[in-house]
Coordinates of C-alpha atoms and ligand atoms in Angstrom, one line a residue:
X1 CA 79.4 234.8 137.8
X2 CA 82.0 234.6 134.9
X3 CA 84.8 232.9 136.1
X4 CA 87.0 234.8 133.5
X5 CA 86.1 238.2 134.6
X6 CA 89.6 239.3 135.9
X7 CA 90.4 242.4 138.0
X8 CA 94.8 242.6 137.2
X9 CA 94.8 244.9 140.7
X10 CA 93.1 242.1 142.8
X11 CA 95.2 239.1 141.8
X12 CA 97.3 237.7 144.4
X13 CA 101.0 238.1 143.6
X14 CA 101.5 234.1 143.1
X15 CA 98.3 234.4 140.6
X16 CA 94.8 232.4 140.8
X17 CA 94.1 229.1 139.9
X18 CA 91.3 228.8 137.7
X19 CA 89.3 225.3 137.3
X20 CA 86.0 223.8 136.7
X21 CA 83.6 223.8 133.2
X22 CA 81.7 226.2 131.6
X23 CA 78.6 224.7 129.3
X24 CA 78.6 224.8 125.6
X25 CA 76.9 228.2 125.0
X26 CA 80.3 229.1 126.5
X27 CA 81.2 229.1 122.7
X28 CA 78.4 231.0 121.5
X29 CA 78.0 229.4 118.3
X30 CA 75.0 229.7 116.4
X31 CA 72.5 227.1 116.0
X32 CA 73.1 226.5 112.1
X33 CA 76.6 226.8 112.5
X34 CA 78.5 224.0 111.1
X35 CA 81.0 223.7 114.2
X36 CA 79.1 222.7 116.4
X37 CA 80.1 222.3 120.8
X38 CA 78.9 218.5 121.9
X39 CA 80.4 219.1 125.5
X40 CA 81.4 221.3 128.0
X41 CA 84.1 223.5 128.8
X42 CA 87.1 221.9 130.8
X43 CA 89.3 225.0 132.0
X44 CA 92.3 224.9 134.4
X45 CA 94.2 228.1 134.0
X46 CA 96.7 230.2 136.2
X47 CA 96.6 233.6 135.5
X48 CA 99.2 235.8 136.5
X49 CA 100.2 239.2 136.5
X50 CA 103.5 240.2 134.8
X51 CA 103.8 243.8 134.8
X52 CA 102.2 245.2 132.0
X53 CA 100.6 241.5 130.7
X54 CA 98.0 238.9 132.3
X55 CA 100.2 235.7 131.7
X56 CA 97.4 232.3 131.4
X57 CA 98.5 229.2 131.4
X58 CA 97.3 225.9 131.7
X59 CA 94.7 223.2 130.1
X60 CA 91.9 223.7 128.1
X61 CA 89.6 221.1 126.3
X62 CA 86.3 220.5 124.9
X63 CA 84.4 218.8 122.4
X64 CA 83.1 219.7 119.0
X65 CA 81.4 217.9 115.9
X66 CA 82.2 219.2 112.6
X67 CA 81.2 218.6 109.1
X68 CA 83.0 217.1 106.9
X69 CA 83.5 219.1 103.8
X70 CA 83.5 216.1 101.4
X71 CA 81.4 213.3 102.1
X72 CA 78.9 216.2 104.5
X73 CA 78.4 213.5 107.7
X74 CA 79.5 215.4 110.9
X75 CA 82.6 213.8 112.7
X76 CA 83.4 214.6 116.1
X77 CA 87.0 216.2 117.3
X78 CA 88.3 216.8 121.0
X79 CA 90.2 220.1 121.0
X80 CA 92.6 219.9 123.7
X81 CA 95.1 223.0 124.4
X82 CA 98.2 221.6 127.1
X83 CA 100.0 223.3 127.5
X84 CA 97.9 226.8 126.5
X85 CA 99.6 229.4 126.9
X86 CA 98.3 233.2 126.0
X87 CA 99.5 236.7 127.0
X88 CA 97.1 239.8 127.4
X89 CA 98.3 243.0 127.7
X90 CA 96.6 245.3 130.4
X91 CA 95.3 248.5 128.5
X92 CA 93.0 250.0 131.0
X93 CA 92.0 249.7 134.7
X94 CA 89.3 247.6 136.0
X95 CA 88.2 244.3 134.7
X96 CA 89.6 241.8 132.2
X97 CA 87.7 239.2 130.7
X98 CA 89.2 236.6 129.2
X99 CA 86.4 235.1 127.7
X100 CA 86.8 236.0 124.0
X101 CA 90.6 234.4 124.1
X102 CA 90.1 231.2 125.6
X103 CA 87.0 230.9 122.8
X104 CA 89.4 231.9 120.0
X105 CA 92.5 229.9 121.0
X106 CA 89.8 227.0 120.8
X107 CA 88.1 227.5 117.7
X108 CA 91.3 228.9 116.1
X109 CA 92.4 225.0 116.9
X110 CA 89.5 223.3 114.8
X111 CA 90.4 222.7 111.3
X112 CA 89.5 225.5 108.0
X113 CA 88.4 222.6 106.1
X114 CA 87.1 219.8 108.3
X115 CA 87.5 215.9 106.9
X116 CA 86.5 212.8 108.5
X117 CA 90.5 212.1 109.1
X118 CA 90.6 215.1 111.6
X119 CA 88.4 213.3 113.7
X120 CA 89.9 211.9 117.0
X121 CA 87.1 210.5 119.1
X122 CA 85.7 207.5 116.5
X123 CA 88.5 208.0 114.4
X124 CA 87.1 206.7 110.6
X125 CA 87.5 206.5 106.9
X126 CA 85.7 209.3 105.2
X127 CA 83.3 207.0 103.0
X128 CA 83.9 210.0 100.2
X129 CA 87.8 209.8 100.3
X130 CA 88.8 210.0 96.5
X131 CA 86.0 209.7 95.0
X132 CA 85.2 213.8 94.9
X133 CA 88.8 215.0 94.4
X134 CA 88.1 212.3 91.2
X135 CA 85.0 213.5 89.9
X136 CA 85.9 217.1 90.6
X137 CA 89.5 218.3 90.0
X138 CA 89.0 221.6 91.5
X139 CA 87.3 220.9 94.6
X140 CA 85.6 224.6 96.0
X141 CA 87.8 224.8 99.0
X142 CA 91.3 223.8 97.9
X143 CA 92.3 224.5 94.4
X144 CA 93.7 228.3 93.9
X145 CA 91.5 230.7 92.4
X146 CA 88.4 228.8 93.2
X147 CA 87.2 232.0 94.6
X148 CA 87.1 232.8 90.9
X149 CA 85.1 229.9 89.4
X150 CA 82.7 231.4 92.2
X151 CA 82.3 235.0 90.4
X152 CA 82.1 233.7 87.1
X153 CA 79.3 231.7 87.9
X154 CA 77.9 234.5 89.4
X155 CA 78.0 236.7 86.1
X156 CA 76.9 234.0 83.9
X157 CA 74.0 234.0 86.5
X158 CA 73.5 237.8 85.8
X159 CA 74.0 237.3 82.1
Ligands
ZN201 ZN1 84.1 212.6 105.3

């Protein structure tokens, strides 16, 4: 059973105490997707009703590996959310589940543009630090209006 499958009318007025791990399909990544989950779960919520809102609080953490967007090895970074914190209003009767916000909150935690540096399990150099940015002033991901270059290399493709 879904431990995040709430029903607002049965919680106890003091709340429930959530704990325990989920495994990584928790995050229901696809198998070629760059982020990718290397451990489990680790949840301890409260949740709490407060009139019109569920109220969670508590600790979340789990492990991802990530690729590095400039030298392309994977890295590894521990997300950890303490305090976490979210609000979800209750819009219709019966069950909540809270599934899709504690994947969010977590994923929404992991950087846009991974680099070695975000790492903080074997914290490293990235061994391409510099030399890109040196070769290539407007690396894809960061300079404005790289979106751009993209098109036009698109319509000289069509050309
Ligand atoms: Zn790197």
């Amino acid at each position: 059973m879904n431990p995040f499958q709430i029903d607002p009318r049965h919680l106890p007025p003091e709340g429930r105490q959530l704990s325990g791990v989920l495994p990584p399909t928790f995050f229901a990544l696809a198998e070629d997707d760059p982020v990718r989950p290397e451990s489990s779960l680790k949840y301890e919520l409260l949740v709490l009703r407060d009139g019109e809102d569920l109220v969670l609080t508590g600790h979340l953490e789990a492990e991802f590996s990530l690729e590095c967007g400039r030298c392309l090895e994977r890295f590894r970074q521990r997300v950890v959310l303490d305090p976490f914190a979210e609000e979800i209003p209750i819009e219709k009767e019966g069950t909540i589940d809270l599934t899709e916000v504690v994947r969010e909150d977590i994923l929404l935690a992991l950087p846009n543009f991974p680099r070695c540096e975000d790492g903080n399990v074997d914290p490293r150099e990235c061994p391409a630090e510099g030399r890109f940015e040196a070769a290539s002033p407007a690396a894809a991901d960061e300079a404005p209006g790289a979106d751009k270059g993209v098109w036009d290399a698109l319509d000289q493709l069509k050309n």
